[in-house]
Short mmCIF file of C-alpha atoms and ligand atoms in Angstrom, two decimals:
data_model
loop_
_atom_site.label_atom_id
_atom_site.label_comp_id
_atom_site.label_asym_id
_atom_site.label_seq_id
_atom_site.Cartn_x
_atom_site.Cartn_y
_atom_site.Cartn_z
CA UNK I 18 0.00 0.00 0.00
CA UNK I 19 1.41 3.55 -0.53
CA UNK I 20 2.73 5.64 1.77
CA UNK I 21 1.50 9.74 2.44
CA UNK I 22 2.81 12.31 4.58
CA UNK I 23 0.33 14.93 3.81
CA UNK I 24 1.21 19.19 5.54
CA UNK I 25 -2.01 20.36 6.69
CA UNK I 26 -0.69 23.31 8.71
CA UNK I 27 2.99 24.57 9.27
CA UNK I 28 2.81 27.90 10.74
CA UNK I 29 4.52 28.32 13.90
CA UNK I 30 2.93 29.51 17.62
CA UNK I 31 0.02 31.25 16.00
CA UNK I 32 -2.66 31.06 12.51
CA UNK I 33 -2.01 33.70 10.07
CA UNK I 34 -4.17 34.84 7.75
CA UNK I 35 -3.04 37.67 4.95
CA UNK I 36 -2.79 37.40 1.04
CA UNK I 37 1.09 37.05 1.87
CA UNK I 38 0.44 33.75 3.27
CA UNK I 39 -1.32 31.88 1.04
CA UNK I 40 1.44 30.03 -0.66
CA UNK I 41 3.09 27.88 2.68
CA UNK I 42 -0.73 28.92 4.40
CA UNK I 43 -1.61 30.43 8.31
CA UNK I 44 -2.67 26.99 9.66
CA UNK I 45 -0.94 25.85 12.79
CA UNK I 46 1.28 22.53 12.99
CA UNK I 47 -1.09 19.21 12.12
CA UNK I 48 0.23 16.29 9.60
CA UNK I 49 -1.26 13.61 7.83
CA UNK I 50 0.82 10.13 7.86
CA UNK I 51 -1.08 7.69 5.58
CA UNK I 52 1.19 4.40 6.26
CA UNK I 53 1.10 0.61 7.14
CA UNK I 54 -2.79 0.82 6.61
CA UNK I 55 -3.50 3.80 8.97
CA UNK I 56 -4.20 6.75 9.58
CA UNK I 57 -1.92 8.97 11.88
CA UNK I 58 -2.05 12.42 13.04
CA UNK I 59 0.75 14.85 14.36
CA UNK I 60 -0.57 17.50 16.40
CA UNK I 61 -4.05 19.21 16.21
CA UNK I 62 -3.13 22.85 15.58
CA UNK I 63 -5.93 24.46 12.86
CA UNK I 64 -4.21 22.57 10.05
CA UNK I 65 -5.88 19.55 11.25
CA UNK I 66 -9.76 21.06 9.95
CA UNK I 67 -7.82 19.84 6.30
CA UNK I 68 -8.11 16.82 7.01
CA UNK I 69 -11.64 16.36 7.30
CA UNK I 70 -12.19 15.28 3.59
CA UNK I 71 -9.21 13.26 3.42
CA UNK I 72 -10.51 10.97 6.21
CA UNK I 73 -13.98 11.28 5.16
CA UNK I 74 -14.15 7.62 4.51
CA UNK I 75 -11.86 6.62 7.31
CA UNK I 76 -13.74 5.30 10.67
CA UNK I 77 -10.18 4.59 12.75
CA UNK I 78 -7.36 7.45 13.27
CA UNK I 79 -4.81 8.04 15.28
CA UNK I 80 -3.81 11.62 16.74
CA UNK I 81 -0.69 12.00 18.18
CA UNK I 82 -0.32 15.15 20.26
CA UNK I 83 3.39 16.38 21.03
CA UNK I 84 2.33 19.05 24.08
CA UNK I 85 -0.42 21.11 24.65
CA UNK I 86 0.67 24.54 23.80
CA UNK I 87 -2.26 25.96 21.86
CA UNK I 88 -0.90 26.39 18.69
CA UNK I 89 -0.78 22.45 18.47
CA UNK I 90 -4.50 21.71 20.03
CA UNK I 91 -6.59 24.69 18.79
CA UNK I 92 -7.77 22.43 16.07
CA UNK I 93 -9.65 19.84 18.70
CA UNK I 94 -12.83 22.70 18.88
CA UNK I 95 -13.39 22.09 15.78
CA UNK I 96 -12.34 18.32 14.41
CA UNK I 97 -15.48 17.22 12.70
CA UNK I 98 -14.14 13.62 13.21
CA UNK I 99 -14.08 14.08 17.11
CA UNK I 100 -18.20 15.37 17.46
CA UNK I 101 -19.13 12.77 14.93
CA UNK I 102 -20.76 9.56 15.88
CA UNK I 103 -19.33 5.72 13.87
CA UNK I 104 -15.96 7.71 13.87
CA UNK I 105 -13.17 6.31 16.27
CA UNK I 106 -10.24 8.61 16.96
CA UNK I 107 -7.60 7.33 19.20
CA UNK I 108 -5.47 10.64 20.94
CA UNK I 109 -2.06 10.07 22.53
CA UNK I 110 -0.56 12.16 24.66
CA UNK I 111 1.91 12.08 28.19
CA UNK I 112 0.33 12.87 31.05
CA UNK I 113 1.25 16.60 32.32
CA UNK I 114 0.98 18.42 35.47
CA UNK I 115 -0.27 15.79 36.79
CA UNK I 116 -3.34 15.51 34.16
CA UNK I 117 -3.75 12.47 32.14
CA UNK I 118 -4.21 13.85 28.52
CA UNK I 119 -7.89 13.47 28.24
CA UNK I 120 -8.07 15.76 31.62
CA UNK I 121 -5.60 18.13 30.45
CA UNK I 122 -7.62 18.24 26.69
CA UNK I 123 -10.86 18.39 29.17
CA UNK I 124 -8.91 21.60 30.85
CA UNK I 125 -8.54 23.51 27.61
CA UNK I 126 -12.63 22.83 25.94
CA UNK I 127 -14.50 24.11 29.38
CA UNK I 128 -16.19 26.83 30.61
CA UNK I 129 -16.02 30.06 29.99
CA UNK I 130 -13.46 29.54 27.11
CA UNK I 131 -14.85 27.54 24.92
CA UNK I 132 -18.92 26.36 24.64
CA UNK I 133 -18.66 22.73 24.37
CA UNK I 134 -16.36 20.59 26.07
CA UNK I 135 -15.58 16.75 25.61
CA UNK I 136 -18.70 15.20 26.79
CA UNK I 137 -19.73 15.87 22.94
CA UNK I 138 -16.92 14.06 21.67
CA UNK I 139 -18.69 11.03 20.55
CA UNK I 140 -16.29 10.20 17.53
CA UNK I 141 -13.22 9.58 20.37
CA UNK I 142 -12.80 5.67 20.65
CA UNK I 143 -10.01 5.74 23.58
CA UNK I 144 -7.37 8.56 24.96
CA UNK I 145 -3.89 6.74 25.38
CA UNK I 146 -1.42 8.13 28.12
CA UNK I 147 1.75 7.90 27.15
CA UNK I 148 5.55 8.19 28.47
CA UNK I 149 8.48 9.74 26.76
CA UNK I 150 11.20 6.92 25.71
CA UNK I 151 8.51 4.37 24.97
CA UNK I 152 6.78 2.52 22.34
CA UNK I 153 3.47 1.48 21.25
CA UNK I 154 1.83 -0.20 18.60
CA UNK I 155 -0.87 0.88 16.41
CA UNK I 156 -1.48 -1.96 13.93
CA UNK I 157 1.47 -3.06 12.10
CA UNK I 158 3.13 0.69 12.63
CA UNK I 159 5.66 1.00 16.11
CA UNK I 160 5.70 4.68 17.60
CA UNK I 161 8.62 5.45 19.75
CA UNK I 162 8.94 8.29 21.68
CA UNK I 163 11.46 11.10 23.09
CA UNK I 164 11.52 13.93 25.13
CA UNK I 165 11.60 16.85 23.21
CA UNK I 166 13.52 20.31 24.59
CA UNK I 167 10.80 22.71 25.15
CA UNK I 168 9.06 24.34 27.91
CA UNK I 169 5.99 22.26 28.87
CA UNK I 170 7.20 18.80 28.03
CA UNK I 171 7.10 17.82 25.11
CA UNK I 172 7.36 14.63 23.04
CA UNK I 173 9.00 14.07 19.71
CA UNK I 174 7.45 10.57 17.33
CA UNK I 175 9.40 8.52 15.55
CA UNK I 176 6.88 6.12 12.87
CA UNK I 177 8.00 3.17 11.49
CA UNK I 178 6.47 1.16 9.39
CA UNK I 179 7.71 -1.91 6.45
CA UNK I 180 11.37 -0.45 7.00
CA UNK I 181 10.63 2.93 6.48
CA UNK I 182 10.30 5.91 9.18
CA UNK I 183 8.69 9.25 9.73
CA UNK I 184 10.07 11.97 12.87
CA UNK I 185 7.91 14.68 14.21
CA UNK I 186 10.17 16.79 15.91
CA UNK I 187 8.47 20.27 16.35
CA UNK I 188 8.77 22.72 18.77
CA UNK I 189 12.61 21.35 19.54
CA UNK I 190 15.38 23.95 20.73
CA UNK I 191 18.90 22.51 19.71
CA UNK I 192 21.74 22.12 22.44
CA UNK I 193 24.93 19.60 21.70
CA UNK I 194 23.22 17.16 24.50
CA UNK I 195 19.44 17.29 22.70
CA UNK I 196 20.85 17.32 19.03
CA UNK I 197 22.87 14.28 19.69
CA UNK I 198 19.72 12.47 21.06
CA UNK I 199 17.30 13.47 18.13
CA UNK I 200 19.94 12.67 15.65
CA UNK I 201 19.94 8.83 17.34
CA UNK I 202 16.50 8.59 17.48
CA UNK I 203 15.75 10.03 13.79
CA UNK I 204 18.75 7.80 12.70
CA UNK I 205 17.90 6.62 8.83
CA UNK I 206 14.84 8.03 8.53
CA UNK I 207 13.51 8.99 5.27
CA UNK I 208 11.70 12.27 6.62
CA UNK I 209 12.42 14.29 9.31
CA UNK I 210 9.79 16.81 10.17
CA UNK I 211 11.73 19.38 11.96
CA UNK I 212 11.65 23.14 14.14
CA UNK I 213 12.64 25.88 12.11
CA UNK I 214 11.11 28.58 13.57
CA UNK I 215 13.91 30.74 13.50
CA UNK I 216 17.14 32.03 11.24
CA UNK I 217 20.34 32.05 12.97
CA UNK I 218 19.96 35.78 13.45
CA UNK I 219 16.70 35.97 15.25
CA UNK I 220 17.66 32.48 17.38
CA UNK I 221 20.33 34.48 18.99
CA UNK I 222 17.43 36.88 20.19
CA UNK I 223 15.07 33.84 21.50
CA UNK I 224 17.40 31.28 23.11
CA UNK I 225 15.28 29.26 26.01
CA UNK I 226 12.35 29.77 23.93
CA UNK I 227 11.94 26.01 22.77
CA UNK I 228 12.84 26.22 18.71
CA UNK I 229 15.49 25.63 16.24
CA UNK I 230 16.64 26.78 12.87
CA UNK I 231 17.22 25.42 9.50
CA UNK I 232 20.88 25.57 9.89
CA UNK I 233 20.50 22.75 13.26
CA UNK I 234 18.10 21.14 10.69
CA UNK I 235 20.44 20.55 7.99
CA UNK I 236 23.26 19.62 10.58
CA UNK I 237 21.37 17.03 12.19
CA UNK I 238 19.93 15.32 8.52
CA UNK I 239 23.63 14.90 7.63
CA UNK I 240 24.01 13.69 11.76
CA UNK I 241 21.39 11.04 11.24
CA UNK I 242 21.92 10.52 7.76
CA UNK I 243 17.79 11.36 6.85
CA UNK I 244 16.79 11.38 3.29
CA UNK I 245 14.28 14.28 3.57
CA UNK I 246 14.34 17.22 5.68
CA UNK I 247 11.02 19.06 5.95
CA UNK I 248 11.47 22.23 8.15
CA UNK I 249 8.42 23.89 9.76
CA UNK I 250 6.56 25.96 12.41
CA UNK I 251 7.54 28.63 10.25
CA UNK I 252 7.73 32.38 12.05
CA UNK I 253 4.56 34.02 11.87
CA UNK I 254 6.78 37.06 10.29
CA UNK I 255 7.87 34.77 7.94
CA UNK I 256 5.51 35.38 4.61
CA UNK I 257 5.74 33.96 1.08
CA UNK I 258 8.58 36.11 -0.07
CA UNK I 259 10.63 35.64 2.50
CA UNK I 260 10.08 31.37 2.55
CA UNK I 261 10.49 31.17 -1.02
CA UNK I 262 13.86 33.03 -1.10
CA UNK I 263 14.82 30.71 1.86
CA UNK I 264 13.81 27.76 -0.49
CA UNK I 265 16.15 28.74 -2.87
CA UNK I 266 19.17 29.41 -0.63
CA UNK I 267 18.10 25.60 0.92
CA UNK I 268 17.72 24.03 -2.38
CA UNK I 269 21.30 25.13 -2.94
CA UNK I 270 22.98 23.70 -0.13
CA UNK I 271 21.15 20.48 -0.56
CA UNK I 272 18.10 19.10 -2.90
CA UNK I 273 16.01 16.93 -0.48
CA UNK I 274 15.36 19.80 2.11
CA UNK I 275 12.03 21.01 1.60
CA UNK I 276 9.89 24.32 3.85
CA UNK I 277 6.62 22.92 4.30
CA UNK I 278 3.38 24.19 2.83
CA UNK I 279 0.04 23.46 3.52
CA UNK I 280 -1.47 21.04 0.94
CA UNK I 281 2.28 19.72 0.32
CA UNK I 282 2.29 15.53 -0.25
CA UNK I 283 5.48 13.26 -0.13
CA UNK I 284 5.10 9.87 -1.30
CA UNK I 285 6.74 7.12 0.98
ZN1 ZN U 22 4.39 25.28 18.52
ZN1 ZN U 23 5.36 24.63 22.01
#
């Protein structure tokens, strides 16, 4: 069966919404994975309303949620899938502040911020807690896990499926000890979905602040020795322009490094 990593939303922190946008798109961090026979989510920042019509026929998914900073949950308010009965969505996520993840998704759809919370999710099958530096099993696919460097715990996902592999690492801030990890765990991998928020200019500005650049990107794909690099969360100050003449200083240096835009497929 083939393979599909599908962007749905790559913008960084916050939605944008201006005609400079329109070509990498406003829509916060959500993925589509298509692989080993399922369907698997990364993050449900506003990017994830996309993929309503792609798993239109789809009754099973699987949403893996990396922390709950808004910009990668806003999404769940809105998730036909989760409000719609005969679907079953499966959501992973560690267990925070002391809040399993369906209390801590509970926390963020109540009263008086949002209308309806998750007593109307009748399209959720099961909410998986989860610990950083394990594995589970959906299917025939293996997730592993690792602690990402960011404020807030988060948790990076490595996918692998008939000897091929897919790493989520958003909202990442590079350090020799966390670089070293990430470039074990995304060792071989034929995409590496990864933080590049910032230039090396503005970093300097925003150390502590829980993101990376596409210089760390491109160090660590030679590190692990990744086929694809797909960099996201861009800026929010980052518009068309500025991405595309990024693209063509990336495509440069090296073919198979990509910026993400919404829409944007790679076959597996
Ligand atoms: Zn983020
Ligand atoms: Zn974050």
């Amino acid at each position: 069966m083939n393979s599909k990593l599908t962007v749905l939303g790559c913008r960084g922190s916050m939605p944008v919404s201006d005609k400079n946008f329109l070509k990498y798109g406003g829509a916060t961090s959500s993925f589509l994975l298509q692989a080993g026979g399922e369907n698997i989510l990364f993050d449900a920042g506003t990017g994830i309303l996309k993929s309503t019509t792609l798993l239109e026929d789809v009754a099973e998914s699987h949403l893996l949620i990396s922390h709950m900073h808004m910009d990668h949950i806003m999404g769940l308010a809105f998730w036909r899938p989760l409000f719609t009965k005969g679907k079953q969505v499966h959501i992973y996520g560690e267990k925070r502040n002391g809040l399993m993840i369906k209390e801590q998704i509970a926390d963020f759809l109540k009263a008086p911020y949002w209308p309806v919370g998750i007593e109307l999710f009748q399209g959720v099958a099961d909410y998986h807690d989860i610990t950083a530096g394990e594995s589970f099993s959906i299917g025939d696919v293996t997730v592993k896990t690792m602690r990402s460097n960011h404020p807030n715990e988060g948790t990076l996902y490595r996918v692998e499926w008939d000897g091929k592999a897919v790493v989520y690492a958003l909202d990442f801030e590079h350090s020799e000890e966390a670089s070293e990890k990430l470039a074990a765990f995304a060792k071989d991998a034929d995409v590496l979905i990864y933080d590049s928020t910032y230039s090396p200019e503005t970093y300097l500005q925003k150390k502590g602040w829980g993101h990376s650049t596409w210089v760390e990107g491109l160090k660590l794909k030679e590190a692990a020795g990744v086929k694809t690099l797909l960099l996201a969360h861009h800026e929010i100050d980052n518009n068309d322009e500025m991405l595309d003449s990024l693209q063509a200083k990336l495509t440069a240096l090296d073919k198979d490094v990509y910026l993400a835009k919404e829409g944007m497929g790679i076959a597996l």
